[in-house]
Amino acid sequence: MGSVTPHRAAQDACFASHASGGRDVVDTVVGLARTLRHAGVPASPDRVEAMLAALAHLRVLEPADVYWAGRLTLCSGPDDLDRYDTVFAAYFTGTRPRAARAPAVPLPRLAAYAPLDAGTGDGEEDVDAPDLAARASAEEVLRHRDVAGMSAAEREHLRRLFALLAPASPMRPARRRRPAPHGAVHPSRTVRQALRDGGEVSRLLHRRARPRPRRVVLLVDVSGSMTPYADALLRFAHAAVRARPASTEVFTIGTRLTRLTRELRQRDPDRALAASGRAIPDWSGGTRLGEVLKAFLDRWGQRGTARGAVVVVCSDGWERGGTELLGEQMARLRRLAHAVVWVNPHKGRDGYEPLTGGMQAALPSVDHFVAGHSMAAFERLTGVISGA
């Protein structure tokens, strides 16, 4: 899942030329897409338009913003990521791109999961169509498979899918109004503009309150019962931090409370998870949800971290301590947070019912109770968070 990032000095030199007016941004993006097509990446014109639309909302002079805007729009699948990294680095350094490296772990062929029926038409048989359809069906099946039962090769494929995941943050209305083409009339700016124009009001200037990202707080259970899902949950947390680093906080809960926001801000997912593993002292330990949640609210939540935020608790609800304390702290959390989302990996299983004492104590204070056992469940979770 790791990728080769472009050389930072070469990026800075290239984008400094944009600031001096040396090359136009549109020409640069079109040239990058042309080079990617020569390297085998299907950077179609509609993908070029998507990258330009993304750059309109980002800092064009920031190399990291341009890198991720192209990676998320010009690449059509995990196989294009290595070639994109190579071409991106070569395009902005002027060196000749080398051949793309083969993936370290071969992707599994899962055609047996979705056998195709023979066609009934009289036309000539298309040899490539069954293989392409089988691979597409296999990836769709992999998205819905339980993370706990995946093989090593399937987990490697899942890591590549997590690299393409871009969770959207929920928005909140802002009190401060800023200049805008539409909205309420801004009297002071309109008068100042009229004075500069000789005292005549030539046009009305407007202002409006633009929505701001709402804080998202993830509490990930890393106890022994959550070990099969801890890696996937932390990769989802890394994707959330990568999307909104300034408005996302991540903590692990078990027997102790550990803040992982700084470790998960690393760009490479594998390095971020390795740093997180070194920082977690109670990995695969016991579960004291009530005590740890109280420690979070006393130290962080009451001071503003959870106030008005979307708090996501990722746990199976197994509680070794008293459930009364957990119920009290969940009610306290509900009063502070804008919304409380509980993610339970077991909810995705057929016939599951929240019968454990921890879940019975927590559910009255939960706004959204969702599954967290597969890639498709994580994609649905992003929609729940953004629309909370």
Short mmCIF file of C-alpha atoms in Angstrom, two decimals:
data_model
loop_
_atom_site.label_atom_id
_atom_site.label_comp_id
_atom_site.label_asym_id
_atom_site.label_seq_id
_atom_site.Cartn_x
_atom_site.Cartn_y
_atom_site.Cartn_z
CA MET A 1 0.00 0.00 0.00
CA GLY A 2 2.98 2.26 0.46
CA SER A 3 3.88 4.44 -2.48
CA VAL A 4 6.96 6.32 -3.64
CA THR A 5 6.34 10.03 -3.09
CA PRO A 6 7.89 12.59 -5.45
CA HIS A 7 11.06 14.42 -4.50
CA ARG A 8 10.15 17.44 -2.40
CA ALA A 9 12.83 19.78 -3.70
CA ALA A 10 11.89 19.08 -7.31
CA GLN A 11 8.23 19.76 -6.54
CA ASP A 12 9.05 23.06 -4.85
CA ALA A 13 11.15 24.17 -7.79
CA CYS A 14 8.40 23.28 -10.25
CA PHE A 15 5.62 24.99 -8.38
CA ALA A 16 7.79 28.04 -7.77
CA SER A 17 7.87 28.43 -11.53
CA HIS A 18 4.05 28.60 -11.49
CA ALA A 19 4.21 31.42 -8.98
CA SER A 20 6.50 33.36 -11.32
CA GLY A 21 4.17 32.84 -14.24
CA GLY A 22 6.48 30.43 -16.09
CA ARG A 23 3.80 27.86 -16.98
CA ASP A 24 0.06 27.73 -16.79
CA VAL A 25 -1.55 25.30 -14.34
CA VAL A 26 -3.91 23.91 -17.00
CA ASP A 27 -1.02 23.25 -19.38
CA THR A 28 0.89 21.55 -16.59
CA VAL A 29 -2.01 19.25 -15.71
CA VAL A 30 -2.66 18.40 -19.37
CA GLY A 31 1.02 17.60 -19.87
CA LEU A 32 1.04 15.41 -16.77
CA ALA A 33 -2.03 13.52 -18.02
CA ARG A 34 -0.43 13.04 -21.45
CA THR A 35 2.69 11.59 -19.84
CA LEU A 36 0.57 9.29 -17.67
CA ARG A 37 -1.26 7.95 -20.74
CA HIS A 38 2.09 7.09 -22.34
CA ALA A 39 2.95 5.20 -19.17
CA GLY A 40 -0.27 3.18 -19.30
CA VAL A 41 -2.45 5.15 -16.87
CA PRO A 42 -5.88 5.91 -18.45
CA ALA A 43 -5.89 9.64 -17.58
CA SER A 44 -8.92 10.54 -19.69
CA PRO A 45 -10.09 14.14 -20.34
CA ASP A 46 -12.90 13.82 -17.80
CA ARG A 47 -10.34 12.83 -15.16
CA VAL A 48 -8.24 15.87 -16.13
CA GLU A 49 -11.31 18.06 -15.61
CA ALA A 50 -11.87 16.43 -12.21
CA MET A 51 -8.30 17.21 -11.19
CA LEU A 52 -8.65 20.84 -12.29
CA ALA A 53 -11.93 21.10 -10.35
CA ALA A 54 -10.16 19.71 -7.26
CA LEU A 55 -7.26 22.13 -7.65
CA ALA A 56 -9.73 25.02 -7.70
CA HIS A 57 -10.42 24.27 -4.03
CA LEU A 58 -6.79 23.56 -3.04
CA ARG A 59 -3.50 25.42 -2.83
CA VAL A 60 -1.94 25.09 -6.26
CA LEU A 61 1.49 26.11 -4.97
CA GLU A 62 1.48 23.34 -2.37
CA PRO A 63 3.09 20.19 -3.89
CA ALA A 64 1.28 17.80 -1.56
CA ASP A 65 -2.14 19.18 -2.55
CA VAL A 66 -1.40 18.80 -6.27
CA TYR A 67 0.05 15.31 -5.74
CA TRP A 68 -3.05 14.02 -3.95
CA ALA A 69 -5.45 15.83 -6.29
CA GLY A 70 -3.89 13.98 -9.26
CA ARG A 71 -3.58 10.66 -7.43
CA LEU A 72 -7.27 10.63 -6.46
CA THR A 73 -8.60 11.77 -9.86
CA LEU A 74 -6.22 10.55 -12.61
CA CYS A 75 -5.74 7.00 -11.28
CA SER A 76 -8.51 4.49 -11.97
CA GLY A 77 -7.35 1.66 -9.73
CA PRO A 78 -4.66 0.36 -7.37
CA ASP A 79 -2.49 -0.83 -10.29
CA ASP A 80 -2.02 2.78 -11.44
CA LEU A 81 -0.61 4.10 -8.15
CA ASP A 82 3.03 3.03 -8.62
CA ARG A 83 3.09 4.28 -12.21
CA TYR A 84 1.54 7.57 -11.13
CA ASP A 85 4.20 8.08 -8.45
CA THR A 86 6.99 7.34 -10.94
CA VAL A 87 5.58 9.60 -13.65
CA PHE A 88 4.76 12.42 -11.21
CA ALA A 89 8.31 12.48 -9.87
CA ALA A 90 9.83 12.24 -13.35
CA TYR A 91 7.54 14.91 -14.82
CA PHE A 92 8.54 17.53 -12.27
CA THR A 93 12.24 16.64 -12.10
CA GLY A 94 12.82 16.27 -15.85
CA THR A 95 14.27 12.75 -15.58
CA ARG A 96 13.22 9.88 -17.79
CA PRO A 97 10.51 7.78 -16.09
CA ARG A 98 11.46 4.23 -15.32
CA ALA A 99 9.21 1.23 -15.80
CA ALA A 100 6.60 0.83 -13.12
CA ARG A 101 7.47 -1.63 -10.37
CA ALA A 102 5.42 -4.78 -10.06
CA PRO A 103 3.38 -5.00 -6.87
CA ALA A 104 5.18 -6.77 -4.03
CA VAL A 105 2.25 -9.12 -3.36
CA PRO A 106 0.26 -10.46 -6.34
CA LEU A 107 -3.42 -9.65 -6.22
CA PRO A 108 -5.61 -12.70 -5.66
CA ARG A 109 -7.71 -14.09 -8.48
CA LEU A 110 -11.16 -14.51 -6.99
CA ALA A 111 -13.07 -15.47 -10.11
CA ALA A 112 -14.46 -18.54 -8.34
CA TYR A 113 -16.58 -16.26 -6.15
CA ALA A 114 -18.67 -15.06 -9.10
CA PRO A 115 -18.90 -17.63 -11.95
CA LEU A 116 -20.33 -16.29 -15.19
CA ASP A 117 -23.08 -17.93 -17.19
CA ALA A 118 -22.56 -18.66 -20.85
CA GLY A 119 -24.16 -16.19 -23.27
CA THR A 120 -26.91 -17.09 -25.69
CA GLY A 121 -26.11 -14.66 -28.51
CA ASP A 122 -25.04 -15.72 -32.01
CA GLY A 123 -22.15 -13.24 -32.19
CA GLU A 124 -18.46 -13.97 -31.89
CA GLU A 125 -17.31 -14.86 -28.35
CA ASP A 126 -15.35 -12.14 -26.55
CA VAL A 127 -12.42 -13.81 -24.82
CA ASP A 128 -11.50 -10.86 -22.56
CA ALA A 129 -15.02 -10.05 -21.31
CA PRO A 130 -15.40 -13.02 -18.88
CA ASP A 131 -12.02 -12.33 -17.26
CA LEU A 132 -12.74 -8.60 -16.81
CA ALA A 133 -16.22 -9.27 -15.44
CA ALA A 134 -14.88 -11.93 -13.08
CA ARG A 135 -12.23 -9.59 -11.71
CA ALA A 136 -14.79 -6.81 -11.22
CA SER A 137 -17.13 -9.23 -9.46
CA ALA A 138 -14.25 -10.53 -7.32
CA GLU A 139 -13.35 -7.03 -6.13
CA GLU A 140 -17.00 -6.34 -5.33
CA VAL A 141 -17.16 -9.56 -3.29
CA LEU A 142 -13.93 -8.62 -1.50
CA ARG A 143 -15.44 -5.26 -0.50
CA HIS A 144 -18.24 -7.08 1.34
CA ARG A 145 -16.12 -9.79 2.99
CA ASP A 146 -15.52 -9.77 6.72
CA VAL A 147 -12.07 -8.39 7.51
CA ALA A 148 -11.48 -11.01 10.21
CA GLY A 149 -11.61 -13.88 7.70
CA MET A 150 -9.35 -12.46 4.99
CA SER A 151 -6.09 -13.99 3.86
CA ALA A 152 -2.79 -12.10 3.72
CA ALA A 153 -3.16 -11.39 -0.02
CA GLU A 154 -6.71 -10.15 0.45
CA ARG A 155 -5.61 -7.88 3.29
CA GLU A 156 -2.94 -6.42 1.01
CA HIS A 157 -5.62 -5.66 -1.57
CA LEU A 158 -7.77 -4.12 1.16
CA ARG A 159 -4.89 -1.80 2.12
CA ARG A 160 -4.84 -0.49 -1.44
CA LEU A 161 -8.57 0.21 -1.25
CA PHE A 162 -8.09 2.10 2.02
CA ALA A 163 -5.51 4.30 0.24
CA LEU A 164 -8.27 5.45 -2.14
CA LEU A 165 -10.77 6.12 0.65
CA ALA A 166 -11.43 9.83 1.22
CA PRO A 167 -13.89 10.35 4.09
CA ALA A 168 -15.85 13.60 3.92
CA SER A 169 -16.15 15.71 7.04
CA PRO A 170 -19.49 16.92 8.38
CA MET A 171 -19.98 20.67 8.09
CA ARG A 172 -21.33 23.18 10.57
CA PRO A 173 -22.57 26.74 10.07
CA ALA A 174 -20.08 29.46 10.90
CA ARG A 175 -20.86 32.72 12.65
CA ARG A 176 -18.20 34.79 10.91
CA ARG A 177 -19.35 36.07 7.53
CA ARG A 178 -16.86 36.47 4.72
CA PRO A 179 -16.97 38.27 1.34
CA ALA A 180 -18.97 36.32 -1.23
CA PRO A 181 -20.58 36.95 -4.63
CA HIS A 182 -24.03 36.36 -3.12
CA GLY A 183 -25.67 36.81 0.26
CA ALA A 184 -26.43 39.76 2.53
CA VAL A 185 -25.16 43.20 1.56
CA HIS A 186 -21.92 44.20 3.25
CA PRO A 187 -22.54 47.88 4.13
CA SER A 188 -19.04 48.96 5.16
CA ARG A 189 -17.28 47.40 2.16
CA THR A 190 -19.93 48.81 -0.19
CA VAL A 191 -19.46 52.34 1.23
CA ARG A 192 -15.67 52.14 1.06
CA GLN A 193 -15.86 50.98 -2.54
CA ALA A 194 -18.23 53.86 -3.33
CA LEU A 195 -15.81 56.39 -1.81
CA ARG A 196 -13.03 55.01 -3.99
CA ASP A 197 -15.33 55.40 -7.01
CA GLY A 198 -16.02 59.09 -6.31
CA GLY A 199 -19.03 58.68 -4.04
CA GLU A 200 -21.21 56.72 -6.45
CA VAL A 201 -22.45 53.25 -5.55
CA SER A 202 -21.63 51.29 -8.68
CA ARG A 203 -22.25 47.81 -7.24
CA LEU A 204 -23.27 46.13 -4.01
CA LEU A 205 -20.78 43.93 -2.19
CA HIS A 206 -22.06 40.88 -0.36
CA ARG A 207 -21.02 38.59 2.46
CA ARG A 208 -22.22 35.27 3.80
CA ALA A 209 -21.36 32.68 6.44
CA ARG A 210 -19.53 29.75 4.87
CA PRO A 211 -19.82 26.34 6.53
CA ARG A 212 -16.78 25.02 8.35
CA PRO A 213 -15.70 21.42 8.99
CA ARG A 214 -17.11 19.94 12.19
CA ARG A 215 -14.66 18.12 14.42
CA VAL A 216 -14.65 14.32 14.21
CA VAL A 217 -13.36 12.27 17.17
CA LEU A 218 -12.70 8.53 16.75
CA LEU A 219 -12.37 6.26 19.79
CA VAL A 220 -10.96 2.91 18.58
CA ASP A 221 -11.15 -0.15 20.83
CA VAL A 222 -7.84 -2.09 20.68
CA SER A 223 -8.68 -4.75 23.28
CA GLY A 224 -8.20 -8.46 22.71
CA SER A 225 -11.70 -9.06 21.36
CA MET A 226 -11.20 -6.35 18.72
CA THR A 227 -7.80 -7.58 17.48
CA PRO A 228 -9.10 -8.96 14.11
CA TYR A 229 -10.55 -5.54 13.25
CA ALA A 230 -8.06 -3.16 14.90
CA ASP A 231 -5.81 -2.83 11.82
CA ALA A 232 -8.73 -1.97 9.52
CA LEU A 233 -10.20 0.50 12.02
CA LEU A 234 -6.87 2.28 12.42
CA ARG A 235 -6.47 2.46 8.64
CA PHE A 236 -9.90 4.06 8.44
CA ALA A 237 -8.82 6.50 11.16
CA HIS A 238 -5.67 7.30 9.18
CA ALA A 239 -7.76 8.02 6.09
CA ALA A 240 -9.97 10.35 8.15
CA VAL A 241 -6.96 12.21 9.59
CA ARG A 242 -5.38 12.45 6.14
CA ALA A 243 -8.56 13.99 4.72
CA ARG A 244 -9.04 16.57 7.53
CA PRO A 245 -5.90 16.73 9.72
CA ALA A 246 -6.97 19.93 11.51
CA SER A 247 -10.44 18.75 12.55
CA THR A 248 -9.95 15.02 13.29
CA GLU A 249 -8.83 13.47 16.57
CA VAL A 250 -8.11 9.77 17.17
CA PHE A 251 -7.82 7.94 20.50
CA THR A 252 -7.50 4.26 21.36
CA ILE A 253 -9.45 2.78 24.25
CA GLY A 254 -8.94 -0.46 26.15
CA THR A 255 -7.52 -0.38 29.63
CA ARG A 256 -5.97 3.03 28.96
CA LEU A 257 -6.62 6.10 26.83
CA THR A 258 -4.01 6.91 24.16
CA ARG A 259 -4.06 9.85 21.73
CA LEU A 260 -2.84 8.83 18.24
CA THR A 261 -3.59 11.95 16.21
CA ARG A 262 0.07 12.92 15.84
CA GLU A 263 1.17 9.43 14.78
CA LEU A 264 -1.63 9.09 12.22
CA ARG A 265 -0.77 12.41 10.56
CA GLN A 266 2.10 10.69 8.79
CA ARG A 267 1.42 10.42 5.09
CA ASP A 268 2.40 6.77 4.61
CA PRO A 269 -0.26 4.46 6.13
CA ASP A 270 2.15 1.66 7.05
CA ARG A 271 4.51 4.04 8.85
CA ALA A 272 1.58 5.69 10.60
CA LEU A 273 0.28 2.34 11.87
CA ALA A 274 3.76 1.25 12.93
CA ALA A 275 4.15 4.45 14.96
CA SER A 276 0.68 3.92 16.43
CA GLY A 277 1.57 0.37 17.47
CA ARG A 278 4.63 1.65 19.34
CA ALA A 279 2.52 4.31 21.10
CA ILE A 280 -0.29 1.98 22.29
CA PRO A 281 0.63 0.40 25.65
CA ASP A 282 -2.51 -1.75 26.01
CA TRP A 283 -2.76 -3.43 22.61
CA SER A 284 -4.84 -6.64 22.78
CA GLY A 285 -5.45 -6.13 26.48
CA GLY A 286 -8.64 -5.91 28.49
CA THR A 287 -11.63 -3.58 28.16
CA ARG A 288 -12.70 -0.90 30.62
CA LEU A 289 -14.90 1.26 28.45
CA GLY A 290 -16.60 3.14 31.27
CA GLU A 291 -13.35 4.15 33.02
CA VAL A 292 -11.55 5.07 29.80
CA LEU A 293 -14.50 7.04 28.47
CA LYS A 294 -14.62 8.96 31.77
CA ALA A 295 -10.90 9.71 31.44
CA PHE A 296 -11.47 11.00 27.89
CA LEU A 297 -14.33 13.27 28.95
CA ASP A 298 -12.48 14.59 32.01
CA ARG A 299 -9.25 15.38 30.17
CA TRP A 300 -10.33 16.11 26.58
CA GLY A 301 -14.06 16.12 26.02
CA GLN A 302 -15.10 18.59 28.69
CA ARG A 303 -12.44 21.04 27.49
CA GLY A 304 -13.90 21.18 24.00
CA THR A 305 -12.65 18.19 21.99
CA ALA A 306 -16.03 16.45 22.10
CA ARG A 307 -18.16 19.60 22.36
CA GLY A 308 -20.20 19.94 19.17
CA ALA A 309 -18.23 17.12 17.48
CA VAL A 310 -19.23 13.88 15.79
CA VAL A 311 -17.85 11.19 18.14
CA VAL A 312 -17.36 7.72 16.62
CA VAL A 313 -16.89 4.84 19.09
CA CYS A 314 -15.50 1.69 17.44
CA SER A 315 -16.00 -1.23 19.82
CA ASP A 316 -17.81 -4.55 20.21
CA GLY A 317 -19.20 -3.44 23.60
CA TRP A 318 -17.49 -6.04 25.78
CA GLU A 319 -17.07 -4.42 29.20
CA ARG A 320 -15.16 -5.95 32.11
CA GLY A 321 -16.07 -3.12 34.46
CA GLY A 322 -19.49 -2.01 35.61
CA THR A 323 -22.01 -1.17 32.91
CA GLU A 324 -23.57 1.54 35.10
CA LEU A 325 -20.46 3.72 34.73
CA LEU A 326 -20.47 3.18 30.96
CA GLY A 327 -24.11 4.24 30.72
CA GLU A 328 -23.47 7.37 32.77
CA GLN A 329 -20.46 8.40 30.66
CA MET A 330 -22.27 7.72 27.38
CA ALA A 331 -25.13 9.98 28.53
CA ARG A 332 -22.58 12.61 29.44
CA LEU A 333 -20.93 12.24 26.02
CA ARG A 334 -24.29 12.57 24.29
CA ARG A 335 -24.92 15.90 26.02
CA LEU A 336 -21.59 17.28 24.80
CA ALA A 337 -21.37 15.88 21.25
CA HIS A 338 -23.32 16.88 18.18
CA ALA A 339 -23.83 13.19 17.30
CA VAL A 340 -22.62 9.84 18.66
CA VAL A 341 -21.93 6.99 16.22
CA TRP A 342 -21.21 3.48 17.49
CA VAL A 343 -19.39 1.10 15.12
CA ASN A 344 -19.64 -2.59 16.04
CA PRO A 345 -17.96 -5.12 13.68
CA HIS A 346 -20.36 -7.87 14.80
CA LYS A 347 -23.41 -5.92 13.63
CA GLY A 348 -22.65 -6.97 10.06
CA ARG A 349 -23.29 -10.64 10.87
CA ASP A 350 -26.67 -12.21 10.22
CA GLY A 351 -28.81 -12.55 13.31
CA TYR A 352 -26.69 -10.29 15.50
CA GLU A 353 -28.42 -8.68 18.47
CA PRO A 354 -26.75 -6.24 20.92
CA LEU A 355 -27.20 -8.39 24.01
CA THR A 356 -23.92 -7.65 25.83
CA GLY A 357 -24.13 -5.48 28.91
CA GLY A 358 -21.90 -2.81 27.43
CA MET A 359 -24.03 -2.41 24.31
CA GLN A 360 -27.25 -2.38 26.35
CA ALA A 361 -25.84 0.45 28.48
CA ALA A 362 -24.48 2.47 25.53
CA LEU A 363 -27.26 2.23 22.94
CA PRO A 364 -29.71 4.68 24.62
CA SER A 365 -27.14 7.44 24.07
CA VAL A 366 -26.18 6.45 20.49
CA ASP A 367 -27.57 8.29 17.45
CA HIS A 368 -26.30 5.87 14.77
CA PHE A 369 -25.48 2.18 15.31
CA VAL A 370 -23.62 0.82 12.27
CA ALA A 371 -21.47 -2.13 11.22
CA GLY A 372 -17.69 -2.00 10.76
CA HIS A 373 -16.62 -5.40 9.45
CA SER A 374 -15.89 -4.80 5.73
CA MET A 375 -14.75 -2.21 3.21
CA ALA A 376 -18.33 -1.61 2.13
CA ALA A 377 -19.29 -1.00 5.77
CA PHE A 378 -16.50 1.58 6.12
CA GLU A 379 -17.71 3.33 2.97
CA ARG A 380 -21.21 3.51 4.43
CA LEU A 381 -19.68 4.79 7.68
CA THR A 382 -18.17 7.75 5.83
CA GLY A 383 -21.65 8.69 4.65
CA VAL A 384 -23.05 8.42 8.17
CA ILE A 385 -20.31 10.69 9.55
CA SER A 386 -20.58 13.30 6.80
CA GLY A 387 -24.39 13.45 7.16
CA ALA A 388 -24.52 13.34 10.96
#
